Amino acid sequence: MVTMTLSKIFLLAFSFFSLFFFTYTEGRVHAKSRSKHSDIVSHVSLPPAPAPASPSYYKDSPSPSPSPSPIQSIARVYNVLSFGAVGDGVTDDTQAFKMAWDTACLQNESTILLAPDDYSFMIEPTIFTGPCKTSLVFQIDGTIMPPDGPESWPSKMNKRQWLVFYRINGMSMQGGGVIDGRGEKWWNLPCKPHKGINGTTLPGPCDSPVAIRFFTSSNLTVQGLRVKNSPQFHFRFDNCQNVIVQMLSIKSPAQSPNTDGIHIENTYNVQIHNSVVSNGDDCVSIGAGCHNVDIKNITCGPSHGISIGSLGIRNSRACVSNITVTDSVIKYSDNGLRIKTWQGGYGSVSKITFHNIHMETVRNPIIIDQYYCQTRNCTNQTSAVYISDILYTNIKGTYDIRSPPLHLACSDSVPCTNLRLSEIELLPAHGQFMANPFCWNAYGAMQNLTIPPVSCLLDGIPQFLPQNNIDQCQNNLYQTRM
């Protein structure tokens, strides 16, 4: 009797193991198969490997956090090969991606749109529209790319954007694949700043596409991908909320113009973590209307650093608050931690924390520039974005001696207030001469001894503060929370 019971238990265990094994095997082969989509136990939604680790030259430089523990999910997979994609890097696969998207978007259960590995898909400019009925994973295991340069771009298509995701709620873009922006021919347009003499531009068409843009979307995750050579910004988030960006590798040449790694505008509740960015502009840029943004464990450079701004262009209002940048490395960059505003704007930048940042041969490691101008003939204006409550702590490393280690140039009429510096140690990358920090109309304090000493800060509180700027931004923040 006992022997029979044990036999039954063994038989049940073997059946369960066999079912699990063959289901697992079926889930693993979908990438190579051209069979029609079906319900399977899928492993394509496993978290991808982390981005490359931070360089080892700085022993305290942060390294990516461990990957989350794998979670097996049951989802319906829509392989673009099943919708007619060829994946040879030449054939136009746009319609296959659009059909796969539309089909996946209409399902009532979780879905995966798969671009499998060992294939290269050329996609023309496209808008993927939601909202979808449920959450969706865009799994990029192969390579996706746009047409090769302005001459190959469809004549009737917008040249300012490539792939746009509009009105999406609950999407993950992920995988071990590559997004190749094929930007070189766009960078060589005569209008680009580096093509003229002394940084001037030449006449001619200048529009260049953002590679990946999310617009009016929420609950987004972008992770694990390698992204390179975008014609303009690599990622842009406009009017989005609840965004997680992590474990990315973004790379384009140092001289590629306007190739910001990640740009956000009118977007809030954002996490940008554990990524490596080297490009020809800002690693991360934060535009107007952003709040509650956490940037952590970023290796940035060569680049233009991590920037808030530019803000206030063409006399516009800009409100930015509750931004933290921590545990990151900036190397061989034109700027480090930058806040930049145009004259004539209004609004406020407040409650900003920069903590535990290592600099390696960086021009302007700490910079506030309220006279930002892309030409040499910007007119002086009295209105300005009000900058206050900025904390810099544990900022250490070396600076490029062509610029001072700290440059705090605040507006003549709207001073910066409550700038606090602690544990600052910035030494020249070459030679022994230590440049003095520059301050203009900047109020604040050193909370302990800094290297070099920032004795140019003004004490106390200025007599005039632009209360209207603060009130308008607080009202705007309150409305976004409603």
PDB file of N, CA, C and O in Angstrom, residues 227-286:
ATOM      1  N   VAL A 227      21.552  51.806 -27.023  1.00  0.00           N
ATOM      2  CA  VAL A 227      21.035  52.809 -27.947  1.00  0.00           C
ATOM      3  C   VAL A 227      22.211  53.633 -28.438  1.00  0.00           C
ATOM      4  O   VAL A 227      23.043  54.069 -27.642  1.00  0.00           O
ATOM      5  N   LYS A 228      22.286  53.852 -29.745  1.00  0.00           N
ATOM      6  CA  LYS A 228      23.464  54.548 -30.261  1.00  0.00           C
ATOM      7  C   LYS A 228      23.116  55.434 -31.452  1.00  0.00           C
ATOM      8  O   LYS A 228      22.170  55.194 -32.192  1.00  0.00           O
ATOM      9  N   ASN A 229      23.887  56.511 -31.569  1.00  0.00           N
ATOM     10  CA  ASN A 229      23.948  57.331 -32.781  1.00  0.00           C
ATOM     11  C   ASN A 229      22.600  57.891 -33.219  1.00  0.00           C
ATOM     12  O   ASN A 229      22.236  57.850 -34.402  1.00  0.00           O
ATOM     13  N   SER A 230      21.853  58.445 -32.255  1.00  0.00           N
ATOM     14  CA  SER A 230      20.601  59.105 -32.633  1.00  0.00           C
ATOM     15  C   SER A 230      20.896  60.378 -33.426  1.00  0.00           C
ATOM     16  O   SER A 230      21.862  61.086 -33.142  1.00  0.00           O
ATOM     17  N   PRO A 231      20.075  60.722 -34.407  1.00  0.00           N
ATOM     18  CA  PRO A 231      20.264  61.989 -35.119  1.00  0.00           C
ATOM     19  C   PRO A 231      20.158  63.201 -34.190  1.00  0.00           C
ATOM     20  O   PRO A 231      20.848  64.204 -34.385  1.00  0.00           O
ATOM     21  N   GLN A 232      19.251  63.113 -33.209  1.00  0.00           N
ATOM     22  CA  GLN A 232      19.109  64.174 -32.209  1.00  0.00           C
ATOM     23  C   GLN A 232      18.977  63.483 -30.847  1.00  0.00           C
ATOM     24  O   GLN A 232      19.742  62.579 -30.550  1.00  0.00           O
ATOM     25  N   PHE A 233      18.048  63.897 -29.969  1.00  0.00           N
ATOM     26  CA  PHE A 233      17.900  63.247 -28.675  1.00  0.00           C
ATOM     27  C   PHE A 233      17.705  61.733 -28.872  1.00  0.00           C
ATOM     28  O   PHE A 233      17.003  61.299 -29.780  1.00  0.00           O
ATOM     29  N   HIS A 234      18.295  60.943 -27.952  1.00  0.00           N
ATOM     30  CA  HIS A 234      18.073  59.500 -28.009  1.00  0.00           C
ATOM     31  C   HIS A 234      16.687  59.142 -27.460  1.00  0.00           C
ATOM     32  O   HIS A 234      15.961  58.372 -28.077  1.00  0.00           O
ATOM     33  N   PHE A 235      16.344  59.672 -26.283  1.00  0.00           N
ATOM     34  CA  PHE A 235      15.014  59.481 -25.698  1.00  0.00           C
ATOM     35  C   PHE A 235      14.453  60.843 -25.299  1.00  0.00           C
ATOM     36  O   PHE A 235      15.179  61.701 -24.794  1.00  0.00           O
ATOM     37  N   ARG A 236      13.155  60.997 -25.498  1.00  0.00           N
ATOM     38  CA  ARG A 236      12.480  62.215 -25.051  1.00  0.00           C
ATOM     39  C   ARG A 236      11.120  61.825 -24.473  1.00  0.00           C
ATOM     40  O   ARG A 236      10.358  61.075 -25.088  1.00  0.00           O
ATOM     41  N   PHE A 237      10.832  62.367 -23.279  1.00  0.00           N
ATOM     42  CA  PHE A 237       9.558  62.141 -22.613  1.00  0.00           C
ATOM     43  C   PHE A 237       8.856  63.488 -22.460  1.00  0.00           C
ATOM     44  O   PHE A 237       9.376  64.387 -21.793  1.00  0.00           O
ATOM     45  N   ASP A 238       7.697  63.632 -23.075  1.00  0.00           N
ATOM     46  CA  ASP A 238       6.911  64.866 -22.997  1.00  0.00           C
ATOM     47  C   ASP A 238       5.565  64.577 -22.352  1.00  0.00           C
ATOM     48  O   ASP A 238       4.832  63.672 -22.800  1.00  0.00           O
ATOM     49  N   ASN A 239       5.237  65.348 -21.319  1.00  0.00           N
ATOM     50  CA  ASN A 239       3.926  65.250 -20.680  1.00  0.00           C
ATOM     51  C   ASN A 239       3.638  63.810 -20.229  1.00  0.00           C
ATOM     52  O   ASN A 239       2.565  63.267 -20.486  1.00  0.00           O
ATOM     53  N   CYS A 240       4.626  63.236 -19.551  1.00  0.00           N
ATOM     54  CA  CYS A 240       4.489  61.866 -19.067  1.00  0.00           C
ATOM     55  C   CYS A 240       4.569  61.841 -17.542  1.00  0.00           C
ATOM     56  O   CYS A 240       5.000  62.806 -16.911  1.00  0.00           O
ATOM     57  N   GLN A 241       4.169  60.721 -16.957  1.00  0.00           N
ATOM     58  CA  GLN A 241       4.265  60.550 -15.513  1.00  0.00           C
ATOM     59  C   GLN A 241       4.554  59.093 -15.179  1.00  0.00           C
ATOM     60  O   GLN A 241       4.199  58.190 -15.935  1.00  0.00           O
ATOM     61  N   ASN A 242       5.219  58.896 -14.037  1.00  0.00           N
ATOM     62  CA  ASN A 242       5.551  57.558 -13.554  1.00  0.00           C
ATOM     63  C   ASN A 242       6.410  56.818 -14.584  1.00  0.00           C
ATOM     64  O   ASN A 242       5.967  55.873 -15.246  1.00  0.00           O
ATOM     65  N   VAL A 243       7.651  57.277 -14.685  1.00  0.00           N
ATOM     66  CA  VAL A 243       8.585  56.773 -15.687  1.00  0.00           C
ATOM     67  C   VAL A 243       9.799  56.163 -14.991  1.00  0.00           C
ATOM     68  O   VAL A 243      10.374  56.774 -14.086  1.00  0.00           O
ATOM     69  N   ILE A 244      10.199  54.967 -15.402  1.00  0.00           N
ATOM     70  CA  ILE A 244      11.425  54.327 -14.923  1.00  0.00           C
ATOM     71  C   ILE A 244      12.331  54.071 -16.122  1.00  0.00           C
ATOM     72  O   ILE A 244      11.928  53.410 -17.086  1.00  0.00           O
ATOM     73  N   VAL A 245      13.545  54.613 -16.052  1.00  0.00           N
ATOM     74  CA  VAL A 245      14.556  54.376 -17.072  1.00  0.00           C
ATOM     75  C   VAL A 245      15.767  53.787 -16.357  1.00  0.00           C
ATOM     76  O   VAL A 245      16.308  54.412 -15.443  1.00  0.00           O
ATOM     77  N   GLN A 246      16.205  52.604 -16.777  1.00  0.00           N
ATOM     78  CA  GLN A 246      17.295  51.976 -16.042  1.00  0.00           C
ATOM     79  C   GLN A 246      18.079  51.010 -16.927  1.00  0.00           C
ATOM     80  O   GLN A 246      17.575  50.503 -17.922  1.00  0.00           O
ATOM     81  N   MET A 247      19.331  50.810 -16.535  1.00  0.00           N
ATOM     82  CA  MET A 247      20.213  49.829 -17.162  1.00  0.00           C
ATOM     83  C   MET A 247      20.333  50.030 -18.667  1.00  0.00           C
ATOM     84  O   MET A 247      20.300  49.084 -19.446  1.00  0.00           O
ATOM     85  N   LEU A 248      20.484  51.303 -19.085  1.00  0.00           N
ATOM     86  CA  LEU A 248      20.675  51.616 -20.503  1.00  0.00           C
ATOM     87  C   LEU A 248      22.140  51.891 -20.787  1.00  0.00           C
ATOM     88  O   LEU A 248      22.880  52.389 -19.940  1.00  0.00           O
ATOM     89  N   SER A 249      22.547  51.622 -22.017  1.00  0.00           N
ATOM     90  CA  SER A 249      23.818  52.081 -22.546  1.00  0.00           C
ATOM     91  C   SER A 249      23.517  52.955 -23.745  1.00  0.00           C
ATOM     92  O   SER A 249      22.948  52.489 -24.748  1.00  0.00           O
ATOM     93  N   ILE A 250      23.838  54.264 -23.634  1.00  0.00           N
ATOM     94  CA  ILE A 250      23.569  55.225 -24.703  1.00  0.00           C
ATOM     95  C   ILE A 250      24.896  55.787 -25.183  1.00  0.00           C
ATOM     96  O   ILE A 250      25.682  56.295 -24.377  1.00  0.00           O
ATOM     97  N   LYS A 251      25.125  55.725 -26.481  1.00  0.00           N
ATOM     98  CA  LYS A 251      26.440  56.125 -26.974  1.00  0.00           C
ATOM     99  C   LYS A 251      26.341  56.778 -28.347  1.00  0.00           C
ATOM    100  O   LYS A 251      25.706  56.248 -29.255  1.00  0.00           O
ATOM    101  N   SER A 252      26.979  57.945 -28.469  1.00  0.00           N
ATOM    102  CA  SER A 252      27.189  58.602 -29.758  1.00  0.00           C
ATOM    103  C   SER A 252      28.457  59.433 -29.637  1.00  0.00           C
ATOM    104  O   SER A 252      28.922  59.721 -28.528  1.00  0.00           O
ATOM    105  N   PRO A 253      29.065  59.848 -30.764  1.00  0.00           N
ATOM    106  CA  PRO A 253      30.345  60.561 -30.696  1.00  0.00           C
ATOM    107  C   PRO A 253      30.258  61.873 -29.937  1.00  0.00           C
ATOM    108  O   PRO A 253      29.206  62.528 -29.890  1.00  0.00           O
ATOM    109  N   ALA A 254      31.374  62.286 -29.364  1.00  0.00           N
ATOM    110  CA  ALA A 254      31.420  63.526 -28.573  1.00  0.00           C
ATOM    111  C   ALA A 254      31.085  64.749 -29.415  1.00  0.00           C
ATOM    112  O   ALA A 254      30.613  65.754 -28.882  1.00  0.00           O
ATOM    113  N   GLN A 255      31.314  64.699 -30.723  1.00  0.00           N
ATOM    114  CA  GLN A 255      31.032  65.841 -31.587  1.00  0.00           C
ATOM    115  C   GLN A 255      29.676  65.756 -32.279  1.00  0.00           C
ATOM    116  O   GLN A 255      29.368  66.584 -33.138  1.00  0.00           O
ATOM    117  N   SER A 256      28.868  64.793 -31.921  1.00  0.00           N
ATOM    118  CA  SER A 256      27.532  64.694 -32.532  1.00  0.00           C
ATOM    119  C   SER A 256      26.618  65.734 -31.900  1.00  0.00           C
ATOM    120  O   SER A 256      26.425  65.740 -30.685  1.00  0.00           O
ATOM    121  N   PRO A 257      26.037  66.649 -32.684  1.00  0.00           N
ATOM    122  CA  PRO A 257      25.301  67.784 -32.103  1.00  0.00           C
ATOM    123  C   PRO A 257      23.910  67.406 -31.609  1.00  0.00           C
ATOM    124  O   PRO A 257      23.199  66.619 -32.231  1.00  0.00           O
ATOM    125  N   ASN A 258      23.537  67.961 -30.451  1.00  0.00           N
ATOM    126  CA  ASN A 258      22.173  67.859 -29.906  1.00  0.00           C
ATOM    127  C   ASN A 258      21.729  66.419 -29.658  1.00  0.00           C
ATOM    128  O   ASN A 258      20.542  66.111 -29.755  1.00  0.00           O
ATOM    129  N   THR A 259      22.665  65.573 -29.301  1.00  0.00           N
ATOM    130  CA  THR A 259      22.332  64.162 -29.087  1.00  0.00           C
ATOM    131  C   THR A 259      22.149  63.857 -27.605  1.00  0.00           C
ATOM    132  O   THR A 259      22.762  62.924 -27.077  1.00  0.00           O
ATOM    133  N   ASP A 260      21.319  64.644 -26.921  1.00  0.00           N
ATOM    134  CA  ASP A 260      21.034  64.387 -25.513  1.00  0.00           C
ATOM    135  C   ASP A 260      20.673  62.912 -25.315  1.00  0.00           C
ATOM    136  O   ASP A 260      19.958  62.321 -26.137  1.00  0.00           O
ATOM    137  N   GLY A 261      21.130  62.345 -24.204  1.00  0.00           N
ATOM    138  CA  GLY A 261      20.809  60.947 -23.932  1.00  0.00           C
ATOM    139  C   GLY A 261      19.351  60.758 -23.577  1.00  0.00           C
ATOM    140  O   GLY A 261      18.616  60.013 -24.228  1.00  0.00           O
ATOM    141  N   ILE A 262      18.901  61.444 -22.516  1.00  0.00           N
ATOM    142  CA  ILE A 262      17.522  61.353 -22.038  1.00  0.00           C
ATOM    143  C   ILE A 262      17.045  62.768 -21.739  1.00  0.00           C
ATOM    144  O   ILE A 262      17.660  63.468 -20.930  1.00  0.00           O
ATOM    145  N   HIS A 263      15.981  63.194 -22.384  1.00  0.00           N
ATOM    146  CA  HIS A 263      15.413  64.519 -22.125  1.00  0.00           C
ATOM    147  C   HIS A 263      13.983  64.347 -21.637  1.00  0.00           C
ATOM    148  O   HIS A 263      13.207  63.573 -22.201  1.00  0.00           O
ATOM    149  N   ILE A 264      13.636  65.092 -20.576  1.00  0.00           N
ATOM    150  CA  ILE A 264      12.264  65.070 -20.072  1.00  0.00           C
ATOM    151  C   ILE A 264      11.716  66.495 -20.028  1.00  0.00           C
ATOM    152  O   ILE A 264      12.443  67.448 -19.746  1.00  0.00           O
ATOM    153  N   GLU A 265      10.439  66.629 -20.328  1.00  0.00           N
ATOM    154  CA  GLU A 265       9.771  67.932 -20.377  1.00  0.00           C
ATOM    155  C   GLU A 265       8.342  67.746 -19.886  1.00  0.00           C
ATOM    156  O   GLU A 265       7.642  66.819 -20.308  1.00  0.00           O
ATOM    157  N   ASN A 266       7.894  68.609 -18.963  1.00  0.00           N
ATOM    158  CA  ASN A 266       6.534  68.499 -18.415  1.00  0.00           C
ATOM    159  C   ASN A 266       6.239  67.058 -17.960  1.00  0.00           C
ATOM    160  O   ASN A 266       5.155  66.528 -18.209  1.00  0.00           O
ATOM    161  N   THR A 267       7.197  66.483 -17.289  1.00  0.00           N
ATOM    162  CA  THR A 267       7.118  65.080 -16.895  1.00  0.00           C
ATOM    163  C   THR A 267       7.501  64.956 -15.424  1.00  0.00           C
ATOM    164  O   THR A 267       8.411  65.645 -14.961  1.00  0.00           O
ATOM    165  N   TYR A 268       6.819  64.091 -14.690  1.00  0.00           N
ATOM    166  CA  TYR A 268       7.089  64.000 -13.260  1.00  0.00           C
ATOM    167  C   TYR A 268       6.993  62.560 -12.771  1.00  0.00           C
ATOM    168  O   TYR A 268       6.491  61.678 -13.452  1.00  0.00           O
ATOM    169  N   ASN A 269       7.529  62.366 -11.553  1.00  0.00           N
ATOM    170  CA  ASN A 269       7.670  61.035 -10.959  1.00  0.00           C
ATOM    171  C   ASN A 269       8.523  60.159 -11.878  1.00  0.00           C
ATOM    172  O   ASN A 269       8.049  59.193 -12.491  1.00  0.00           O
ATOM    173  N   VAL A 270       9.797  60.502 -11.941  1.00  0.00           N
ATOM    174  CA  VAL A 270      10.729  59.872 -12.881  1.00  0.00           C
ATOM    175  C   VAL A 270      11.914  59.299 -12.116  1.00  0.00           C
ATOM    176  O   VAL A 270      12.461  59.947 -11.221  1.00  0.00           O
ATOM    177  N   GLN A 271      12.326  58.099 -12.489  1.00  0.00           N
ATOM    178  CA  GLN A 271      13.560  57.498 -11.986  1.00  0.00           C
ATOM    179  C   GLN A 271      14.464  57.184 -13.182  1.00  0.00           C
ATOM    180  O   GLN A 271      14.047  56.477 -14.104  1.00  0.00           O
ATOM    181  N   ILE A 272      15.699  57.706 -13.138  1.00  0.00           N
ATOM    182  CA  ILE A 272      16.696  57.409 -14.164  1.00  0.00           C
ATOM    183  C   ILE A 272      17.897  56.830 -13.431  1.00  0.00           C
ATOM    184  O   ILE A 272      18.617  57.551 -12.740  1.00  0.00           O
ATOM    185  N   HIS A 273      18.114  55.524 -13.551  1.00  0.00           N
ATOM    186  CA  HIS A 273      19.072  54.826 -12.703  1.00  0.00           C
ATOM    187  C   HIS A 273      20.006  53.923 -13.517  1.00  0.00           C
ATOM    188  O   HIS A 273      19.648  53.441 -14.598  1.00  0.00           O
ATOM    189  N   ASN A 274      21.190  53.700 -12.980  1.00  0.00           N
ATOM    190  CA  ASN A 274      22.061  52.587 -13.378  1.00  0.00           C
ATOM    191  C   ASN A 274      22.323  52.544 -14.878  1.00  0.00           C
ATOM    192  O   ASN A 274      22.151  51.496 -15.524  1.00  0.00           O
ATOM    193  N   SER A 275      22.749  53.655 -15.455  1.00  0.00           N
ATOM    194  CA  SER A 275      22.959  53.717 -16.895  1.00  0.00           C
ATOM    195  C   SER A 275      24.267  54.397 -17.230  1.00  0.00           C
ATOM    196  O   SER A 275      24.825  55.143 -16.418  1.00  0.00           O
ATOM    197  N   VAL A 276      24.746  54.133 -18.445  1.00  0.00           N
ATOM    198  CA  VAL A 276      25.994  54.709 -18.949  1.00  0.00           C
ATOM    199  C   VAL A 276      25.666  55.509 -20.202  1.00  0.00           C
ATOM    200  O   VAL A 276      25.045  54.987 -21.133  1.00  0.00           O
ATOM    201  N   VAL A 277      26.081  56.791 -20.216  1.00  0.00           N
ATOM    202  CA  VAL A 277      25.769  57.678 -21.341  1.00  0.00           C
ATOM    203  C   VAL A 277      27.035  58.400 -21.773  1.00  0.00           C
ATOM    204  O   VAL A 277      27.720  59.015 -20.952  1.00  0.00           O
ATOM    205  N   SER A 278      27.346  58.348 -23.063  1.00  0.00           N
ATOM    206  CA  SER A 278      28.399  59.190 -23.641  1.00  0.00           C
ATOM    207  C   SER A 278      27.877  59.698 -24.978  1.00  0.00           C
ATOM    208  O   SER A 278      27.384  58.912 -25.800  1.00  0.00           O
ATOM    209  N   ASN A 279      27.969  61.020 -25.184  1.00  0.00           N
ATOM    210  CA  ASN A 279      27.308  61.607 -26.353  1.00  0.00           C
ATOM    211  C   ASN A 279      27.854  62.999 -26.632  1.00  0.00           C
ATOM    212  O   ASN A 279      28.864  63.411 -26.050  1.00  0.00           O
ATOM    213  N   GLY A 280      27.159  63.742 -27.502  1.00  0.00           N
ATOM    214  CA  GLY A 280      27.610  65.071 -27.886  1.00  0.00           C
ATOM    215  C   GLY A 280      26.849  66.191 -27.225  1.00  0.00           C
ATOM    216  O   GLY A 280      27.021  67.360 -27.605  1.00  0.00           O
ATOM    217  N   ASP A 281      26.006  65.881 -26.248  1.00  0.00           N
ATOM    218  CA  ASP A 281      25.254  66.923 -25.540  1.00  0.00           C
ATOM    219  C   ASP A 281      25.015  66.432 -24.113  1.00  0.00           C
ATOM    220  O   ASP A 281      25.813  65.675 -23.576  1.00  0.00           O
ATOM    221  N   ASP A 282      23.924  66.861 -23.484  1.00  0.00           N
ATOM    222  CA  ASP A 282      23.674  66.482 -22.097  1.00  0.00           C
ATOM    223  C   ASP A 282      23.401  64.980 -21.983  1.00  0.00           C
ATOM    224  O   ASP A 282      22.655  64.410 -22.793  1.00  0.00           O
ATOM    225  N   CYS A 283      23.963  64.361 -20.963  1.00  0.00           N
ATOM    226  CA  CYS A 283      23.595  62.970 -20.670  1.00  0.00           C
ATOM    227  C   CYS A 283      22.121  62.892 -20.297  1.00  0.00           C
ATOM    228  O   CYS A 283      21.380  62.045 -20.791  1.00  0.00           O
ATOM    229  N   VAL A 284      21.719  63.757 -19.385  1.00  0.00           N
ATOM    230  CA  VAL A 284      20.317  63.900 -18.993  1.00  0.00           C
ATOM    231  C   VAL A 284      20.000  65.378 -18.978  1.00  0.00           C
ATOM    232  O   VAL A 284      20.764  66.174 -18.423  1.00  0.00           O
ATOM    233  N   SER A 285      18.892  65.767 -19.596  1.00  0.00           N
ATOM    234  CA  SER A 285      18.463  67.171 -19.567  1.00  0.00           C
ATOM    235  C   SER A 285      17.025  67.240 -19.085  1.00  0.00           C
ATOM    236  O   SER A 285      16.177  66.440 -19.494  1.00  0.00           O
ATOM    237  N   ILE A 286      16.781  68.188 -18.192  1.00  0.00           N
ATOM    238  CA  ILE A 286      15.480  68.343 -17.541  1.00  0.00           C
ATOM    239  C   ILE A 286      14.895  69.670 -17.961  1.00  0.00           C
ATOM    240  O   ILE A 286      15.453  70.728 -17.665  1.00  0.00           O
TER     241      ILE A 286
END
